[in-house]
């Protein structure tokens, strides 16, 4: 049987093998067991089926446990391609295993004997000559660690005048979890810069997809709590034995059984996420920075004070943590200043706030007590920060429906106030949207307040937004005021908002409306 004809995925070979007959120019249907990832699947399908004659290179990367391998193995099954997952081993060991699997994929009984990765890649490219087929090399970062010359090898094979590129229809996909290593393959003066026609970053599910994936989309407060605790990483559901809380009250029990249980795979995940990234070499300093941010140090100077480092020496570790997606920075949209540093990966923040400081108690089986003692942290930090992120995501999704335009930027800002009736020197705006006109003028389209409270939000929040809009002057005179609330709205606020076309009240149910 040749490549391109479907063969049931087995343990190690799990490959479908070479034959051009399968190919048609239509779109390959996304497998039913592949949840969400519609855009990623469409991008990969276009890469495989489209394009001019000649071999092409694509990169797929993202942090571990986001479903990259599942996505790419499904692509190979759907198209008849070849999937190979490298191991953390020597170059010779990986090459020998590749030879065996590639021979089996072509229907040969004996192993092939490519004596180098250059010969192996050239052989694969020559074998796929009549119709486009994907060849996926997963965990490419392991091959790269053992043989740093591989990018230069591929540069030669994929050169504009190379016969291996010209006479092939291979769609070579390199996949890896070492975020900066993989993205660096196409940057600056890297050998493969300009050679790839696909660069796909596989990210965690957004808050809506995460709710549906966990099966909690009909319980918005439960979905928000779960998203705040573990984010949108798909593998975390399997790591909690496919069990999910049924309601907001049930989150406490679920966390005790899984997130805070020392025998659970999730218990140390927040530390593993950081320690497994090979680009983070100074782990002690990285953990010191993450710990400071989790503890409330939101600026470089504050982080320097907590860690005992000079602020200028933190530039590199902060940029690295931003690059690998562990830190985020909420820059001030209006004032052009660097904003607050935030933990971008919820599991890391959960580990730092709930697990690390209580590890001894958790090993003694006191998860319920730790949870109850942490209630203030849960609401003031984990849930409220997740609620603000969800509100900003909702606005990015709904801005076109509200204003028939895509927002130039969505974020937050601090607005100075010299004569404030509320006694503030400045107002923190949780949700802000900007729009740039054809003439280049930037206007404020949305000013929003996000309230994660157990009681309904009252009319004073709308009055405050009116005041903030007046402070912004002409650039915000047509801005819509949006009050986001976990627990609904008082009747006074609803009466005040009802006759006004410039006011929108959004509760959790609307945020999670699919």
Tab-separated table of C-alpha atoms in Angstrom:
chain	number	residue	atom	x	y	z
A	1	UNK	CA	0.000	0.000	0.000
A	2	UNK	CA	1.398	3.437	-0.890
A	3	UNK	CA	1.258	6.772	0.889
A	4	UNK	CA	-2.045	8.529	0.538
A	5	UNK	CA	-4.259	5.542	1.275
A	6	UNK	CA	-5.822	5.360	4.659
A	7	UNK	CA	-4.507	2.818	7.101
A	8	UNK	CA	-5.736	2.523	10.664
A	9	UNK	CA	-3.384	4.369	12.988
A	10	UNK	CA	-1.386	1.918	15.015
A	11	UNK	CA	0.828	2.413	18.008
A	12	UNK	CA	4.104	3.599	16.563
A	13	UNK	CA	3.519	3.731	12.810
A	14	UNK	CA	0.131	5.507	12.993
A	15	UNK	CA	0.641	6.613	9.475
A	16	UNK	CA	-1.234	6.438	6.271
A	17	UNK	CA	0.816	5.571	3.423
A	18	UNK	CA	1.976	6.852	-0.088
A	19	UNK	CA	-0.271	6.817	-3.212
A	20	UNK	CA	-1.410	9.804	-5.229
A	21	UNK	CA	-4.849	8.376	-5.995
A	22	UNK	CA	-6.474	9.785	-2.855
A	23	UNK	CA	-5.873	13.374	-3.820
A	24	UNK	CA	-8.641	15.697	-4.874
A	25	UNK	CA	-8.742	19.455	-4.893
A	26	UNK	CA	-11.682	19.695	-2.493
A	27	UNK	CA	-11.492	20.603	1.150
A	28	UNK	CA	-10.730	17.778	3.562
A	29	UNK	CA	-13.428	17.538	6.192
A	30	UNK	CA	-12.307	18.162	9.740
A	31	UNK	CA	-12.588	14.936	11.777
A	32	UNK	CA	-15.527	14.757	14.174
A	33	UNK	CA	-13.262	14.036	17.153
A	34	UNK	CA	-11.274	17.242	16.608
A	35	UNK	CA	-12.930	19.866	18.797
A	36	UNK	CA	-12.963	23.497	17.622
A	37	UNK	CA	-9.718	24.445	15.750
A	38	UNK	CA	-11.711	25.320	12.611
A	39	UNK	CA	-9.326	28.101	11.573
A	40	UNK	CA	-6.238	25.977	12.241
A	41	UNK	CA	-7.684	23.071	10.260
A	42	UNK	CA	-8.606	25.342	7.335
A	43	UNK	CA	-5.085	26.838	7.300
A	44	UNK	CA	-3.473	23.407	7.277
A	45	UNK	CA	-5.843	22.110	4.614
A	46	UNK	CA	-5.103	25.074	2.355
A	47	UNK	CA	-1.394	24.521	2.907
A	48	UNK	CA	-1.637	20.857	1.943
A	49	UNK	CA	-4.021	21.111	-1.000
A	50	UNK	CA	-3.252	24.522	-2.438
A	51	UNK	CA	-0.262	26.390	-3.736
A	52	UNK	CA	1.944	26.040	-6.797
A	53	UNK	CA	3.980	23.013	-7.768
A	54	UNK	CA	7.048	22.418	-5.659
A	55	UNK	CA	7.735	21.395	-2.090
A	56	UNK	CA	6.586	23.755	0.643
A	57	UNK	CA	7.529	24.244	4.283
A	58	UNK	CA	5.221	25.017	7.193
A	59	UNK	CA	5.752	25.590	10.914
A	60	UNK	CA	3.280	24.725	13.662
A	61	UNK	CA	4.100	25.571	17.258
A	62	UNK	CA	2.667	26.455	20.651
A	63	UNK	CA	3.014	25.399	24.263
A	64	UNK	CA	2.525	21.765	25.229
A	65	UNK	CA	-0.907	20.250	25.791
A	66	UNK	CA	-2.701	22.502	23.290
A	67	UNK	CA	-3.533	19.618	20.930
A	68	UNK	CA	-0.928	20.214	18.195
A	69	UNK	CA	-0.072	16.532	17.822
A	70	UNK	CA	-3.730	15.534	17.723
A	71	UNK	CA	-4.389	18.179	15.082
A	72	UNK	CA	-1.481	17.137	12.859
A	73	UNK	CA	-1.978	13.396	13.178
A	74	UNK	CA	-5.636	13.971	12.235
A	75	UNK	CA	-4.447	15.928	9.194
A	76	UNK	CA	-2.242	13.025	8.126
A	77	UNK	CA	-5.079	10.554	8.589
A	78	UNK	CA	-7.451	12.723	6.554
A	79	UNK	CA	-5.021	13.321	3.690
A	80	UNK	CA	-2.888	10.184	3.640
A	81	UNK	CA	0.208	11.941	4.892
A	82	UNK	CA	3.112	10.793	7.035
A	83	UNK	CA	3.434	11.638	10.733
A	84	UNK	CA	6.643	11.207	12.701
A	85	UNK	CA	7.127	12.213	16.343
A	86	UNK	CA	10.732	12.706	17.358
A	87	UNK	CA	11.918	11.606	20.780
A	88	UNK	CA	14.351	13.165	23.221
A	89	UNK	CA	17.179	10.960	21.981
A	90	UNK	CA	20.306	11.074	19.846
A	91	UNK	CA	20.100	12.096	16.213
A	92	UNK	CA	21.062	8.553	15.191
A	93	UNK	CA	18.294	6.988	17.283
A	94	UNK	CA	15.649	9.283	15.843
A	95	UNK	CA	16.936	8.728	12.301
A	96	UNK	CA	16.845	4.948	12.704
A	97	UNK	CA	13.256	5.093	13.929
A	98	UNK	CA	12.325	7.443	11.099
A	99	UNK	CA	13.821	5.002	8.564
A	100	UNK	CA	11.711	2.128	9.925
A	101	UNK	CA	8.462	4.107	9.925
A	102	UNK	CA	9.020	5.673	6.511
A	103	UNK	CA	9.786	2.240	5.021
A	104	UNK	CA	6.598	0.840	6.566
A	105	UNK	CA	4.643	3.826	5.241
A	106	UNK	CA	5.750	2.969	1.708
A	107	UNK	CA	4.904	-0.700	2.137
A	108	UNK	CA	8.500	-1.946	2.367
A	109	UNK	CA	9.231	-4.844	4.696
A	110	UNK	CA	12.811	-3.802	5.370
A	111	UNK	CA	13.952	-0.550	6.924
A	112	UNK	CA	15.425	2.122	4.719
A	113	UNK	CA	18.984	3.121	5.409
A	114	UNK	CA	19.251	6.889	5.066
A	115	UNK	CA	22.550	7.666	6.755
A	116	UNK	CA	21.788	11.335	7.487
A	117	UNK	CA	18.825	13.624	7.962
A	118	UNK	CA	19.770	15.401	4.737
A	119	UNK	CA	19.438	12.115	2.844
A	120	UNK	CA	16.186	11.306	4.664
A	121	UNK	CA	14.516	14.647	3.882
A	122	UNK	CA	15.730	14.535	0.279
A	123	UNK	CA	14.405	10.975	-0.088
A	124	UNK	CA	11.000	11.932	1.282
A	125	UNK	CA	10.758	14.953	-0.994
A	126	UNK	CA	11.656	12.890	-4.066
A	127	UNK	CA	9.104	10.211	-3.143
A	128	UNK	CA	6.217	12.715	-3.141
A	129	UNK	CA	6.255	13.941	-6.724
A	130	UNK	CA	2.766	13.689	-8.223
A	131	UNK	CA	0.365	15.129	-5.652
A	132	UNK	CA	0.726	17.204	-2.480
A	133	UNK	CA	1.040	15.219	0.735
A	134	UNK	CA	1.888	16.387	4.267
A	135	UNK	CA	4.975	15.069	6.004
A	136	UNK	CA	4.820	16.068	9.671
A	137	UNK	CA	7.910	16.071	11.881
A	138	UNK	CA	6.552	16.572	15.385
A	139	UNK	CA	8.769	17.626	18.308
A	140	UNK	CA	11.237	18.995	15.777
A	141	UNK	CA	12.941	20.827	18.640
A	142	UNK	CA	14.314	17.437	19.820
A	143	UNK	CA	15.955	16.874	16.429
A	144	UNK	CA	17.260	20.423	16.489
A	145	UNK	CA	18.795	19.998	19.948
A	146	UNK	CA	20.719	16.947	18.736
A	147	UNK	CA	21.634	18.429	15.344
A	148	UNK	CA	21.615	22.261	15.149
A	149	UNK	CA	22.576	22.112	11.447
A	150	UNK	CA	19.116	20.881	10.365
A	151	UNK	CA	17.754	24.363	9.444
A	152	UNK	CA	20.718	24.869	7.099
A	153	UNK	CA	20.133	21.408	5.644
A	154	UNK	CA	16.504	22.240	4.912
A	155	UNK	CA	17.518	25.630	3.542
A	156	UNK	CA	19.566	23.871	0.871
A	157	UNK	CA	16.872	21.321	0.051
A	158	UNK	CA	14.199	24.026	-0.209
A	159	UNK	CA	16.282	26.559	-2.109
A	160	UNK	CA	14.595	28.285	-5.073
A	161	UNK	CA	16.662	26.346	-7.630
A	162	UNK	CA	17.039	23.080	-5.682
A	163	UNK	CA	15.732	20.050	-7.593
A	164	UNK	CA	14.472	18.564	-4.320
A	165	UNK	CA	12.103	21.495	-3.976
A	166	UNK	CA	11.264	21.942	-7.657
A	167	UNK	CA	10.430	18.275	-8.394
A	168	UNK	CA	8.530	17.541	-5.193
A	169	UNK	CA	4.976	18.067	-3.968
A	170	UNK	CA	5.815	17.410	-0.315
A	171	UNK	CA	4.236	19.643	2.287
A	172	UNK	CA	6.814	19.464	5.067
A	173	UNK	CA	5.453	20.524	8.467
A	174	UNK	CA	7.818	21.092	11.389
A	175	UNK	CA	6.067	21.137	14.756
A	176	UNK	CA	7.384	21.830	18.222
A	177	UNK	CA	6.558	23.064	21.691
A	178	UNK	CA	9.693	25.090	22.352
A	179	UNK	CA	7.975	28.371	21.617
A	180	UNK	CA	10.873	30.731	20.983
A	181	UNK	CA	13.001	27.999	19.359
A	182	UNK	CA	10.344	27.234	16.773
A	183	UNK	CA	9.359	30.830	16.059
A	184	UNK	CA	13.055	31.693	15.827
A	185	UNK	CA	13.444	29.342	12.858
A	186	UNK	CA	11.902	32.013	10.626
A	187	UNK	CA	13.219	35.177	12.242
A	188	UNK	CA	16.075	37.543	11.513
A	189	UNK	CA	18.934	35.891	9.660
A	190	UNK	CA	17.829	32.325	10.437
A	191	UNK	CA	18.505	29.898	7.565
A	192	UNK	CA	14.807	29.122	6.989
A	193	UNK	CA	13.667	32.733	6.890
A	194	UNK	CA	11.690	33.197	3.679
A	195	UNK	CA	11.401	29.460	3.049
A	196	UNK	CA	8.082	28.780	4.864
A	197	UNK	CA	4.608	29.462	3.489
A	198	UNK	CA	2.778	28.542	6.714
A	199	UNK	CA	3.413	29.662	10.287
A	200	UNK	CA	0.646	28.473	12.602
A	201	UNK	CA	0.547	29.208	16.329
A	202	UNK	CA	-1.789	26.831	18.197
A	203	UNK	CA	-3.077	28.664	21.255
A	204	UNK	CA	-5.340	27.650	24.164
A	205	UNK	CA	-9.086	27.703	23.586
A	206	UNK	CA	-10.787	31.044	24.106
A	207	UNK	CA	-13.290	31.337	26.941
A	208	UNK	CA	-16.278	30.266	24.812
A	209	UNK	CA	-14.592	27.221	23.304
A	210	UNK	CA	-13.206	26.246	26.725
A	211	UNK	CA	-16.697	26.364	28.265
A	212	UNK	CA	-18.125	24.164	25.535
A	213	UNK	CA	-15.174	21.766	25.632
A	214	UNK	CA	-15.611	21.220	29.381
A	215	UNK	CA	-19.386	20.969	28.991
A	216	UNK	CA	-20.096	23.894	31.326
A	217	UNK	CA	-21.345	26.370	28.719
A	218	UNK	CA	-24.842	26.357	30.263
A	219	UNK	CA	-23.466	27.457	33.629
A	220	UNK	CA	-21.643	30.742	32.892
A	221	UNK	CA	-20.423	31.412	36.445
A	222	UNK	CA	-19.001	27.879	36.607
A	223	UNK	CA	-17.409	28.325	33.172
A	224	UNK	CA	-15.815	31.614	34.229
A	225	UNK	CA	-14.434	30.109	37.442
A	226	UNK	CA	-12.964	27.131	35.593
A	227	UNK	CA	-11.459	29.413	32.929
A	228	UNK	CA	-9.909	31.580	35.640
A	229	UNK	CA	-8.359	28.559	37.361
A	230	UNK	CA	-7.026	26.513	34.450
A	231	UNK	CA	-7.502	28.600	31.285
A	232	UNK	CA	-8.173	27.074	27.887
A	233	UNK	CA	-5.592	24.274	27.621
A	234	UNK	CA	-7.435	21.237	26.178
A	235	UNK	CA	-5.356	18.547	27.905
A	236	UNK	CA	-6.419	19.672	31.374
A	237	UNK	CA	-9.799	18.037	30.971
A	238	UNK	CA	-8.202	14.617	30.365
A	239	UNK	CA	-5.754	15.294	33.204
A	240	UNK	CA	-8.756	15.676	35.506
A	241	UNK	CA	-10.181	12.348	34.265
A	242	UNK	CA	-12.708	14.132	32.055
A	243	UNK	CA	-14.554	15.270	35.157
A	244	UNK	CA	-15.904	18.818	35.290
A	245	UNK	CA	-17.790	20.829	37.922
A	246	UNK	CA	-21.534	20.933	37.301
A	247	UNK	CA	-22.150	24.340	38.864
A	248	UNK	CA	-20.319	27.252	40.463
A	249	UNK	CA	-20.803	25.688	43.906
A	250	UNK	CA	-19.365	22.412	42.606
A	251	UNK	CA	-16.072	24.084	41.621
A	252	UNK	CA	-14.938	23.771	45.242
A	253	UNK	CA	-15.416	19.987	45.207
A	254	UNK	CA	-13.844	19.597	41.749
A	255	UNK	CA	-10.789	21.617	42.795
A	256	UNK	CA	-10.352	19.487	45.900
A	257	UNK	CA	-10.517	16.289	43.866
A	258	UNK	CA	-8.187	17.417	41.090
A	259	UNK	CA	-6.533	20.824	41.138
A	260	UNK	CA	-5.514	20.777	44.819
A	261	UNK	CA	-5.010	17.026	45.234
A	262	UNK	CA	-1.305	16.067	45.453
A	263	UNK	CA	-1.931	12.838	43.522
A	264	UNK	CA	-3.585	14.641	40.609
A	265	UNK	CA	-1.736	15.332	37.364
A	266	UNK	CA	-2.894	18.956	37.649
A	267	UNK	CA	-1.290	19.551	41.048
A	268	UNK	CA	2.206	20.394	39.747
A	269	UNK	CA	1.162	21.488	36.274
A	270	UNK	CA	1.635	25.177	37.075
A	271	UNK	CA	5.309	24.524	37.810
A	272	UNK	CA	5.804	22.073	34.949
A	273	UNK	CA	4.535	24.633	32.398
A	274	UNK	CA	7.487	26.872	33.285
A	275	UNK	CA	10.173	24.280	33.965
A	276	UNK	CA	9.636	22.324	30.740
A	277	UNK	CA	10.282	25.303	28.442
A	278	UNK	CA	13.882	24.841	27.216
A	279	UNK	CA	14.281	28.526	26.371
A	280	UNK	CA	13.958	29.471	30.063
A	281	UNK	CA	17.479	28.792	31.292
A	282	UNK	CA	17.522	30.851	34.476
A	283	UNK	CA	14.510	29.181	36.060
A	284	UNK	CA	15.206	30.586	39.516
A	285	UNK	CA	14.996	34.161	38.235
A	286	UNK	CA	11.956	33.388	36.081
A	287	UNK	CA	10.151	31.905	39.065
A	288	UNK	CA	11.131	34.901	41.190
A	289	UNK	CA	9.583	37.233	38.584
A	290	UNK	CA	6.423	35.140	38.227
A	291	UNK	CA	6.063	34.930	41.993
A	292	UNK	CA	6.419	38.699	42.312
A	293	UNK	CA	3.784	39.328	39.634
A	294	UNK	CA	1.405	36.790	41.161
A	295	UNK	CA	1.889	38.571	44.474
A	296	UNK	CA	0.747	41.875	42.990
A	297	UNK	CA	3.968	43.470	41.723
A	298	UNK	CA	2.701	44.814	38.412
A	299	UNK	CA	5.480	47.153	37.214
A	300	UNK	CA	9.150	46.575	36.489
A	301	UNK	CA	10.227	48.693	39.442
A	302	UNK	CA	7.861	46.828	41.779
A	303	UNK	CA	9.124	43.460	40.495
A	304	UNK	CA	12.720	44.650	40.995
A	305	UNK	CA	11.932	45.643	44.573
A	306	UNK	CA	10.401	42.261	45.409
A	307	UNK	CA	13.108	40.190	43.686
A	308	UNK	CA	16.015	42.304	44.903
A	309	UNK	CA	17.228	42.921	41.358
A	310	UNK	CA	18.099	46.087	39.518
A	311	UNK	CA	15.183	47.096	37.290
A	312	UNK	CA	17.356	47.282	34.151
A	313	UNK	CA	18.585	43.718	34.685
A	314	UNK	CA	14.992	42.461	34.461
A	315	UNK	CA	14.534	43.515	30.835
A	316	UNK	CA	15.695	40.192	29.393
A	317	UNK	CA	13.742	37.845	31.717
A	318	UNK	CA	10.574	39.937	31.361
A	319	UNK	CA	10.822	39.947	27.559
A	320	UNK	CA	11.454	36.194	27.547
A	321	UNK	CA	8.436	35.462	29.747
A	322	UNK	CA	6.331	37.684	27.484
A	323	UNK	CA	7.655	35.909	24.376
A	324	UNK	CA	6.813	32.404	25.638
A	325	UNK	CA	3.330	33.474	26.704
A	326	UNK	CA	3.712	33.159	30.465
A	327	UNK	CA	3.457	36.894	31.135
A	328	UNK	CA	1.184	39.463	29.577
A	329	UNK	CA	1.380	43.245	29.744
A	330	UNK	CA	-1.679	45.450	29.809
A	331	UNK	CA	-0.341	48.595	28.179
A	332	UNK	CA	-2.297	51.792	28.726
A	333	UNK	CA	-4.183	52.366	25.474
A	334	UNK	CA	-4.623	56.109	25.889
A	335	UNK	CA	-1.537	57.280	27.696
A	336	UNK	CA	0.992	55.296	25.657
A	337	UNK	CA	2.646	53.939	28.773
A	338	UNK	CA	3.597	50.433	29.684
A	339	UNK	CA	0.842	49.001	31.801
A	340	UNK	CA	0.671	46.264	34.389
A	341	UNK	CA	2.388	42.900	34.069
A	342	UNK	CA	0.005	39.984	34.511
A	343	UNK	CA	0.395	36.210	34.602
A	344	UNK	CA	-0.855	35.113	31.174
A	345	UNK	CA	-1.192	31.394	31.939
A	346	UNK	CA	-3.973	30.856	34.514
A	347	UNK	CA	-2.543	27.545	35.715
A	348	UNK	CA	0.701	29.289	36.709
A	349	UNK	CA	-1.181	31.949	38.674
A	350	UNK	CA	-3.335	29.300	40.349
A	351	UNK	CA	-0.201	27.416	41.335
A	352	UNK	CA	1.449	30.537	42.746
A	353	UNK	CA	-1.604	31.794	44.646
A	354	UNK	CA	-3.253	28.587	45.847
A	355	UNK	CA	-0.908	25.617	45.630
A	356	UNK	CA	2.691	26.738	46.299
A	357	UNK	CA	2.014	28.634	49.564
A	358	UNK	CA	-0.227	25.830	50.869
A	359	UNK	CA	1.628	22.739	49.706
A	360	UNK	CA	2.187	21.273	53.165
A	361	UNK	CA	-1.454	21.666	54.112
A	362	UNK	CA	-2.566	20.166	50.812
A	363	UNK	CA	-0.346	17.123	51.382
A	364	UNK	CA	-2.131	16.719	54.716
A	365	UNK	CA	-5.469	16.483	52.927
A	366	UNK	CA	-6.709	19.976	53.842
A	367	UNK	CA	-7.803	21.039	50.350
A	368	UNK	CA	-11.272	22.152	51.470
A	369	UNK	CA	-9.786	24.326	54.221
A	370	UNK	CA	-7.212	25.843	51.842
A	371	UNK	CA	-9.989	26.599	49.374
A	372	UNK	CA	-12.154	28.300	51.989
A	373	UNK	CA	-9.209	30.285	53.371
A	374	UNK	CA	-8.390	31.437	49.822
A	375	UNK	CA	-11.889	32.678	48.981
A	376	UNK	CA	-10.834	36.327	48.941
A	377	UNK	CA	-7.921	35.588	46.572
A	378	UNK	CA	-10.181	33.540	44.333
A	379	UNK	CA	-12.643	36.371	43.868
A	380	UNK	CA	-10.358	39.411	43.990
A	381	UNK	CA	-7.615	37.994	41.777
A	382	UNK	CA	-8.359	34.792	39.880
A	383	UNK	CA	-12.032	35.253	39.036
A	384	UNK	CA	-12.053	39.031	38.690
A	385	UNK	CA	-8.996	39.059	36.395
A	386	UNK	CA	-10.529	36.290	34.288
A	387	UNK	CA	-13.792	38.250	34.161
A	388	UNK	CA	-11.992	41.329	32.819
A	389	UNK	CA	-10.221	39.211	30.169
A	390	UNK	CA	-13.531	37.669	29.140
A	391	UNK	CA	-15.178	41.094	28.896
A	392	UNK	CA	-12.402	42.362	26.624
A	393	UNK	CA	-12.625	39.210	24.497
A	394	UNK	CA	-16.400	39.621	24.217
A	395	UNK	CA	-15.926	43.217	23.064
A	396	UNK	CA	-13.424	42.193	20.380
A	397	UNK	CA	-15.958	39.645	19.146
A	398	UNK	CA	-19.009	41.933	19.326
A	399	UNK	CA	-17.497	45.267	18.277
A	400	UNK	CA	-18.468	44.768	14.631
A	401	UNK	CA	-22.090	44.118	15.612
A	402	UNK	CA	-22.122	47.221	17.786
A	403	UNK	CA	-20.276	49.626	15.498
A	404	UNK	CA	-19.873	47.866	12.107
A	405	UNK	CA	-16.081	48.159	12.470
A	406	UNK	CA	-13.238	46.129	13.893
A	407	UNK	CA	-11.624	47.832	16.898
A	408	UNK	CA	-8.125	49.189	16.424
A	409	UNK	CA	-7.328	48.087	19.959
A	410	UNK	CA	-9.095	46.699	23.024
A	411	UNK	CA	-7.546	47.007	26.449
A	412	UNK	CA	-7.599	49.204	29.523
A	413	UNK	CA	-6.399	52.620	30.634
A	414	UNK	CA	-5.956	54.912	33.615
A	415	UNK	CA	-7.618	58.313	33.261
A	416	UNK	CA	-6.260	61.169	35.446
A	417	UNK	CA	-8.874	63.207	37.343
A	418	UNK	CA	-7.949	66.468	39.068
A	419	UNK	CA	-11.353	67.374	40.487
A	420	UNK	CA	-13.086	64.063	40.986
A	421	UNK	CA	-16.524	63.914	42.644
A	422	UNK	CA	-15.654	60.361	43.695
A	423	UNK	CA	-12.436	61.382	45.457
A	424	UNK	CA	-10.109	59.596	43.007
A	425	UNK	CA	-6.945	61.027	41.490
A	426	UNK	CA	-7.357	58.656	38.553
A	427	UNK	CA	-9.903	56.189	37.210
A	428	UNK	CA	-8.978	52.674	36.158
A	429	UNK	CA	-10.990	51.747	33.058
A	430	UNK	CA	-11.269	47.955	32.808
A	431	UNK	CA	-12.479	47.745	29.205
A	432	UNK	CA	-11.694	50.267	26.496
A	433	UNK	CA	-11.955	50.121	22.696
A	434	UNK	CA	-10.347	52.443	20.184
A	435	UNK	CA	-11.153	52.918	16.502
A	436	UNK	CA	-9.013	54.622	13.869
A	437	UNK	CA	-10.847	56.429	11.077
A	438	UNK	CA	-9.764	56.561	7.438
A	439	UNK	CA	-8.191	59.967	8.145
A	440	UNK	CA	-6.130	58.502	10.977
A	441	UNK	CA	-8.097	60.032	13.857
A	442	UNK	CA	-8.342	57.745	16.886
A	443	UNK	CA	-11.602	57.796	18.817
A	444	UNK	CA	-12.828	55.939	21.884
A	445	UNK	CA	-15.753	53.697	20.927
A	446	UNK	CA	-16.354	51.858	24.224
A	447	UNK	CA	-15.744	52.683	27.874
A	448	UNK	CA	-16.537	49.722	30.100
A	449	UNK	CA	-16.613	48.670	33.726
A	450	UNK	CA	-16.312	44.993	34.738
A	451	UNK	CA	-17.744	44.095	38.149
A	452	UNK	CA	-17.220	40.625	39.585
A	453	UNK	CA	-19.406	40.962	42.659
A	454	UNK	CA	-21.956	38.797	44.423
A	455	UNK	CA	-24.482	41.646	44.477
A	456	UNK	CA	-26.100	43.384	41.489
A	457	UNK	CA	-24.228	46.356	40.035
A	458	UNK	CA	-25.853	49.686	40.855
A	459	UNK	CA	-26.388	52.962	39.019
A	460	UNK	CA	-23.277	54.607	40.475
A	461	UNK	CA	-21.166	52.628	37.998
A	462	UNK	CA	-23.001	54.183	35.071
A	463	UNK	CA	-22.601	57.629	36.631
A	464	UNK	CA	-18.883	56.980	36.964
A	465	UNK	CA	-18.616	55.965	33.292
A	466	UNK	CA	-20.452	59.158	32.303
A	467	UNK	CA	-17.879	61.108	34.325
A	468	UNK	CA	-14.951	59.295	32.699
A	469	UNK	CA	-16.347	59.984	29.234
A	470	UNK	CA	-16.546	63.686	30.059
A	471	UNK	CA	-12.869	63.621	31.097
A	472	UNK	CA	-11.898	62.219	27.695
A	473	UNK	CA	-13.526	65.079	25.792
A	474	UNK	CA	-14.298	65.073	22.084
A	475	UNK	CA	-12.506	61.828	21.236
A	476	UNK	CA	-15.045	59.930	23.373
A	477	UNK	CA	-18.212	61.953	22.892
A	478	UNK	CA	-19.830	59.140	20.887
A	479	UNK	CA	-18.495	56.282	23.010
A	480	UNK	CA	-20.868	53.579	24.205
A	481	UNK	CA	-20.818	52.941	27.937
A	482	UNK	CA	-20.879	49.243	28.824
A	483	UNK	CA	-21.417	47.896	32.325
A	484	UNK	CA	-20.394	44.237	32.667
A	485	UNK	CA	-21.685	42.452	35.746
A	486	UNK	CA	-21.451	38.968	37.196
A	487	UNK	CA	-24.611	39.306	39.274
A	488	UNK	CA	-26.921	41.395	37.143
A	489	UNK	CA	-28.064	44.951	37.740
A	490	UNK	CA	-30.190	46.854	40.218
A	491	UNK	CA	-33.598	48.054	39.038
A	492	UNK	CA	-32.332	51.649	39.336
A	493	UNK	CA	-29.485	50.948	36.895
A	494	UNK	CA	-31.826	49.168	34.487
A	495	UNK	CA	-34.256	52.123	34.562
A	496	UNK	CA	-31.432	54.603	33.948
A	497	UNK	CA	-30.029	52.563	31.036
A	498	UNK	CA	-33.327	51.711	29.318
A	499	UNK	CA	-33.945	55.009	27.452
A	500	UNK	CA	-30.284	55.540	26.525
A	501	UNK	CA	-28.936	54.276	23.206
A	502	UNK	CA	-25.371	54.945	24.374
A	503	UNK	CA	-25.520	52.444	27.270
A	504	UNK	CA	-25.253	48.652	27.223
A	505	UNK	CA	-25.677	46.315	30.207
A	506	UNK	CA	-23.995	42.924	29.752
A	507	UNK	CA	-24.303	40.060	32.209
A	508	UNK	CA	-22.635	36.649	32.343
A	509	UNK	CA	-25.377	34.999	30.298
A	510	UNK	CA	-24.773	37.417	27.423
A	511	UNK	CA	-20.991	37.046	27.683
A	512	UNK	CA	-21.388	33.292	27.234
A	513	UNK	CA	-24.089	33.402	24.568
A	514	UNK	CA	-22.699	31.231	21.761
